[in-house]
Short mmCIF file of C-alpha atoms and ligand atoms in Angstrom, two decimals:
data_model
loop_
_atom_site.label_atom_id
_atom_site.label_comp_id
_atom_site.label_asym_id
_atom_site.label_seq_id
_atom_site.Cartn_x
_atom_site.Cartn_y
_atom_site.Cartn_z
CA UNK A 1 89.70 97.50 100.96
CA UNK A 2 86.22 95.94 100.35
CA UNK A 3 84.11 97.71 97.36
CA UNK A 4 80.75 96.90 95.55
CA UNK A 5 80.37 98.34 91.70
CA UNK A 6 77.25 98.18 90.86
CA UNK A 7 74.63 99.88 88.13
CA UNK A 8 72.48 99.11 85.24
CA UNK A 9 73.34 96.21 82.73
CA UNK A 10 76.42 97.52 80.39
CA UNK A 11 77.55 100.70 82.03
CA UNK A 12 81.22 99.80 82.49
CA UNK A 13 81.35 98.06 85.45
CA UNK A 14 83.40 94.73 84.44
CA UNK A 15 86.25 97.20 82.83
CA UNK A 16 86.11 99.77 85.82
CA UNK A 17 86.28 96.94 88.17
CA UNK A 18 89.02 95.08 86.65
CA UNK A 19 90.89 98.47 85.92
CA UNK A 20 90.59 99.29 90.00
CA UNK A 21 91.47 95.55 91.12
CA UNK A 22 94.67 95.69 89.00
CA UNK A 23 95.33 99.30 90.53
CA UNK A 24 94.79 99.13 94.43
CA UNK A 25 95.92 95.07 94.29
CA UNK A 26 92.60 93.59 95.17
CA UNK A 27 90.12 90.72 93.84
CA UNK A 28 87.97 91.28 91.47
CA UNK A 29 84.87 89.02 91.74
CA UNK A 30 82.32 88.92 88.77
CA UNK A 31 79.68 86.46 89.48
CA UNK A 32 78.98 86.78 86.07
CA UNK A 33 82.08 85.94 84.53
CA UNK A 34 81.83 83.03 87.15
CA UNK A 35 78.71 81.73 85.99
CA UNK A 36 79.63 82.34 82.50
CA UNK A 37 83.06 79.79 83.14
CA UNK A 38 80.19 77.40 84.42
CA UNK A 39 78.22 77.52 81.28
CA UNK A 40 80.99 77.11 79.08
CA UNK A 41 82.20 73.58 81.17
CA UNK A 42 78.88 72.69 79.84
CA UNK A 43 78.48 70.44 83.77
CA UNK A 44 74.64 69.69 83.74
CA UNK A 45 74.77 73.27 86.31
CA UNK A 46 76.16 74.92 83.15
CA UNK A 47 73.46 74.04 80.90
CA UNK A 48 70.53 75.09 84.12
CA UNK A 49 72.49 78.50 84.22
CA UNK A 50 72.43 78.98 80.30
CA UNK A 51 68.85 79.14 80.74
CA UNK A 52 68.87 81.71 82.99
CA UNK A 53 71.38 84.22 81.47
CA UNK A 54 70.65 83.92 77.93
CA UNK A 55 67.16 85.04 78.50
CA UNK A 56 68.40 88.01 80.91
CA UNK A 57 67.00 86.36 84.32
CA UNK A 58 68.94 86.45 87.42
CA UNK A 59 70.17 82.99 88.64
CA UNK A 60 69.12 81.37 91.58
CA UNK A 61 70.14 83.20 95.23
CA UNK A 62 71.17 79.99 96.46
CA UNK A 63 74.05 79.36 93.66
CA UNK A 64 75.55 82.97 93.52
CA UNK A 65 75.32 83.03 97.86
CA UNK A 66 77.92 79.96 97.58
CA UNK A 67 79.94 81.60 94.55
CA UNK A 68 80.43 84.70 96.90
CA UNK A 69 81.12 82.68 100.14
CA UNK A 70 83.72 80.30 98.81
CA UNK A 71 85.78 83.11 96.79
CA UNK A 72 85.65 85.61 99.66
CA UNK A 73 87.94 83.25 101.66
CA UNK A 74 90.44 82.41 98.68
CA UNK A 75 94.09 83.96 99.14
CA UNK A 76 93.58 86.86 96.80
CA UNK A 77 90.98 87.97 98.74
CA UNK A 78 92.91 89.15 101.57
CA UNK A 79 93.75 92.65 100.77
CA UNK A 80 90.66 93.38 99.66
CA UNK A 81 88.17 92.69 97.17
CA UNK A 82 85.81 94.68 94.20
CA UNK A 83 82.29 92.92 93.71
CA UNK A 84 81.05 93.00 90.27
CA UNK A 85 77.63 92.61 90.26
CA UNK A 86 76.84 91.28 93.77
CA UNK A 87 74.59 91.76 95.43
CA UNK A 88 71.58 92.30 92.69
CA UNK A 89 69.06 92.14 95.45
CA UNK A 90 67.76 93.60 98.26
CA UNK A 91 68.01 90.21 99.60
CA UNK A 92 71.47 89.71 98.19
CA UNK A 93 72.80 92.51 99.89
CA UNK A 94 71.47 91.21 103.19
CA UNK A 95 72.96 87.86 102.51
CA UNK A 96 76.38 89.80 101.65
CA UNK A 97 76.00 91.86 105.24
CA UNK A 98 76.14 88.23 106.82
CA UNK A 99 78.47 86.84 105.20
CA UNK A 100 81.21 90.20 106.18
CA UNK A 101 79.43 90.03 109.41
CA UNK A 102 80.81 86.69 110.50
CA UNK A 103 84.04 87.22 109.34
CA UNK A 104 84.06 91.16 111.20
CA UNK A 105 84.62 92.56 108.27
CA UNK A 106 82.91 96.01 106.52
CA UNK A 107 82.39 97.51 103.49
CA UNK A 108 84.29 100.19 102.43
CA UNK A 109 81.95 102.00 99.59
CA UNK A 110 79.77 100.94 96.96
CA UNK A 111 80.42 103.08 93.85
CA UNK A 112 76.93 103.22 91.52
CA UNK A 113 77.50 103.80 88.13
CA UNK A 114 74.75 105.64 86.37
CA UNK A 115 74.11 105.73 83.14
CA UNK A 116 70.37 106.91 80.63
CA UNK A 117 68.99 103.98 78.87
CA UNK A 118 70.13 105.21 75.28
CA UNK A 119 73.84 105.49 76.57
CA UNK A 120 73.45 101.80 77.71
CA UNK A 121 71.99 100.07 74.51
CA UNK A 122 74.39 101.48 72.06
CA UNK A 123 77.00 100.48 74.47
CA UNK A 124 75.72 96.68 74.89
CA UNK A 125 75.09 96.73 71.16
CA UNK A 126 78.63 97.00 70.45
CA UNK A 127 79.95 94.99 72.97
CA UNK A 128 82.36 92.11 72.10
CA UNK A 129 83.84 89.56 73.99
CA UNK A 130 86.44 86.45 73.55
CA UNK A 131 84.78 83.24 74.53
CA UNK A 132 88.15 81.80 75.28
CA UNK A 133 89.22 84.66 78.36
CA UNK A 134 86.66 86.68 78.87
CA UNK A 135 88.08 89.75 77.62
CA UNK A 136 85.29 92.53 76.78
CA UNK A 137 85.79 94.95 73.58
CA UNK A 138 83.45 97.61 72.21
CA UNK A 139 83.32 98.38 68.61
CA UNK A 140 83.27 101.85 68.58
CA UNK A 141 84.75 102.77 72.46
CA UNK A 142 87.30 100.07 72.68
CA UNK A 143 88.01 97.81 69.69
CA UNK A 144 90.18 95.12 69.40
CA UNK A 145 93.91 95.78 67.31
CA UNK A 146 92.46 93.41 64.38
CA UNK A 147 88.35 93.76 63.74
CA UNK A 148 86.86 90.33 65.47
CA UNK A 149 89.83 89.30 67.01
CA UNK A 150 90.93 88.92 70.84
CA UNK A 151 94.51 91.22 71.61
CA UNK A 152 95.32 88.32 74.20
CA UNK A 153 94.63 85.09 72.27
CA UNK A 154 94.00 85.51 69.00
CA UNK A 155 90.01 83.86 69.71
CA UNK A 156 86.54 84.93 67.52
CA UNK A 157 85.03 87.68 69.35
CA UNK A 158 81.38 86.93 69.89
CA UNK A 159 77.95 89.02 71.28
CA UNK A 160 77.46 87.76 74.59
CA UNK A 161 73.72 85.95 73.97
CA UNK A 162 72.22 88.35 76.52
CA UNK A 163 73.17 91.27 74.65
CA UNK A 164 70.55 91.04 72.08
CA UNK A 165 68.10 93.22 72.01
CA UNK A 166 65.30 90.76 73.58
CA UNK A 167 67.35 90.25 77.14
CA UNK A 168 68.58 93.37 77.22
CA UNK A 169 65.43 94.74 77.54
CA UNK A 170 64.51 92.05 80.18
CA UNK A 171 67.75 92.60 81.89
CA UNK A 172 66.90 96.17 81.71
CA UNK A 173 63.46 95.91 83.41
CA UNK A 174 65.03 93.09 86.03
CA UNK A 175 67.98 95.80 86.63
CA UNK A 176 65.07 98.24 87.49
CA UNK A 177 63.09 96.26 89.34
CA UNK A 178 65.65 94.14 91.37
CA UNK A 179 68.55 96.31 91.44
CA UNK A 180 67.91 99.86 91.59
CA UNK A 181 66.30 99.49 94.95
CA UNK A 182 69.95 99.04 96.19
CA UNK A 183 70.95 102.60 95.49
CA UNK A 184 68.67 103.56 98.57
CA UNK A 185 70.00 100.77 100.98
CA UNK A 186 73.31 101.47 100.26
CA UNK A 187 72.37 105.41 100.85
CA UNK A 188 71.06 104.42 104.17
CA UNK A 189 74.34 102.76 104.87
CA UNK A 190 76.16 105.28 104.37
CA UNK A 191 78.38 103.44 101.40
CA UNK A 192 76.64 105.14 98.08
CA UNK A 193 79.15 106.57 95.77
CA UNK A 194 77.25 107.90 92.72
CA UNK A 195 79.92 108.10 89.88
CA UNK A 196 78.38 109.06 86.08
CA UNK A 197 78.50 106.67 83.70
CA UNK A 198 78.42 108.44 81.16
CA UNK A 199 82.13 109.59 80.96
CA UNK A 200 84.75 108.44 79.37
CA UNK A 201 86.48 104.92 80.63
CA UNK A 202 89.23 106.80 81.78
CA UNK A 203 86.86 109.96 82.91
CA UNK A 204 85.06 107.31 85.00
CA UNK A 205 88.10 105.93 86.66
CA UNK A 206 90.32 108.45 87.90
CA UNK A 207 86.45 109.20 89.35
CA UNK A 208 86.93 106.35 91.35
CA UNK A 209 90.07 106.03 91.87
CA UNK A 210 90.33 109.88 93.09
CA UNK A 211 87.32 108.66 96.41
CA UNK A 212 89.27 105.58 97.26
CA UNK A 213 92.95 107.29 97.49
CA UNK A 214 91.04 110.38 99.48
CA UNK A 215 88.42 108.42 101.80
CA UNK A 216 89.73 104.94 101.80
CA UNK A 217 93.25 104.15 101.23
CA UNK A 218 95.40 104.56 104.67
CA UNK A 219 92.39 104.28 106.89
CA UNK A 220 91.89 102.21 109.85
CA UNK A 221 90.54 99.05 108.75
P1 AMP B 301 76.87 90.54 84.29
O1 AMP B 301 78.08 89.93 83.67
O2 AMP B 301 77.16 91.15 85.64
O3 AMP B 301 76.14 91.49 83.36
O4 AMP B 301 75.85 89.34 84.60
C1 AMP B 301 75.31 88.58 83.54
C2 AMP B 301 74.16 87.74 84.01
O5 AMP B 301 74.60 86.83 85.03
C3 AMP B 301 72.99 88.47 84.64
O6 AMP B 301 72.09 88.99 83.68
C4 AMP B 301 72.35 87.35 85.47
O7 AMP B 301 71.64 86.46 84.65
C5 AMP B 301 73.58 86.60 85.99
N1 AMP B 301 74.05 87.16 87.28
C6 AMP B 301 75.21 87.83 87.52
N2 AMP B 301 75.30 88.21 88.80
C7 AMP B 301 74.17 87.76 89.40
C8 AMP B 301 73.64 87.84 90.71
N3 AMP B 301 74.30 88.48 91.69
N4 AMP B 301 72.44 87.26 90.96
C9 AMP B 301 71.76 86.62 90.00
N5 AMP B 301 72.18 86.52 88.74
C10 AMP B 301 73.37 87.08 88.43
#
């Protein structure tokens, strides 16, 4: 099963994607979360990436092409995989058609999460997350058992530099500009699965959950 979440910044899709990878036994691939690992080895790449995130830019093609191409062919991989914000682009999403093309392999839907602008911004506002693992919180929606602290080890929880307000409005005008586009494309492809963001975590998920186990799950490829 191959899938593609994608959506504006901060509508859900890191937890819905995670949620459906542990479900269906798939990959989940974040080339976020991967470029945030690089940052925090602080390699000289790490401190070139920082640059880009922090002030809500997307990072160079090139570097998130070869992210994508070495993990599709890791072990995990095999029964499928959930992309997590890949492709971004247009141009991403014809790199991705290669890259499935030389290995024969297809898409199975691309589930766009929708969400209005207010709905977003109170929900990146009170995001959390624990430098050490990654794991995401939300004040209000999803807070951790003690106030500030990670459930899984015991970390700080910090605000994710690109979650104040000055990049998310950048990331919210690159998300517009850049990203959007790829609701059509994927339309045309027959692979657009519009899902509102809006709902509830678990709303949202037995949304997606309910297309794959009626269109997906048990078909031919
Ligand atoms: P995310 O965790 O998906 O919200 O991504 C956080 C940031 O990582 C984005 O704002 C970009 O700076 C960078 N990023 C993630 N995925 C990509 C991508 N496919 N292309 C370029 N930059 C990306």
């Amino acid at each position: 099963m191959r899938l593609v979440i994608f959506g504006p910044p901060g509508v859900g899709k890191g937890t819905q994607a995670s949620r459906i990878a542990e479900r269906f036994g798939i990959a989940h691939i974040s080339t976020g979360d991967t470029l945030r690992q690089t940052i925090r080895s602080g390699s000289p790449l790490g401190v070139e990436l920082r640059g880009y995130l922090d002030k809500g830019l997307l990072a160079p093609d090139s570097l998130v092409a070869d992210i994508i191409e070495r993990r599709l062919i890791e072990p995990d991989c095999r029964p499928g995989f959930i992309l997590d914000g890949f492709p971004r682009t247009i141009g991403q999403a014809h790199t991705l058609d290669a890259l499935l093309k030389k290995r024969r392999l297809l898409l199975d839907a691309t589930f766009f999460l929708d969400a209005d602008d207010d709905v977003i911004v109170r929900r990146i506002s009170g995001r959390r997350v624990c430098p050490h693992c990654g794991r995401s919180y939300h004040v209000e929606f999803a807070p951790p058992r003690v106030t500030g602290i990670c459930d899984a080890d015991g970390e700080d929880l910090e605000q994710r530099p690109d979650d104040q307000p000055g990049s998310v409005r950048k990331r919210l005008q690159v998300y517009t500009e850049e990203t959007a586009p790829l609701r059509e494309y994927f339309a045309n492809e027959g692979l657009l699965v519009p899902i509102d963001g809006t709902r509830s975590v678990d709303e949202v998920a037995n949304a997606i959950v309910a297309h794959i186990e009626r269109y997906i799950v048990g078909s031919a490829h």
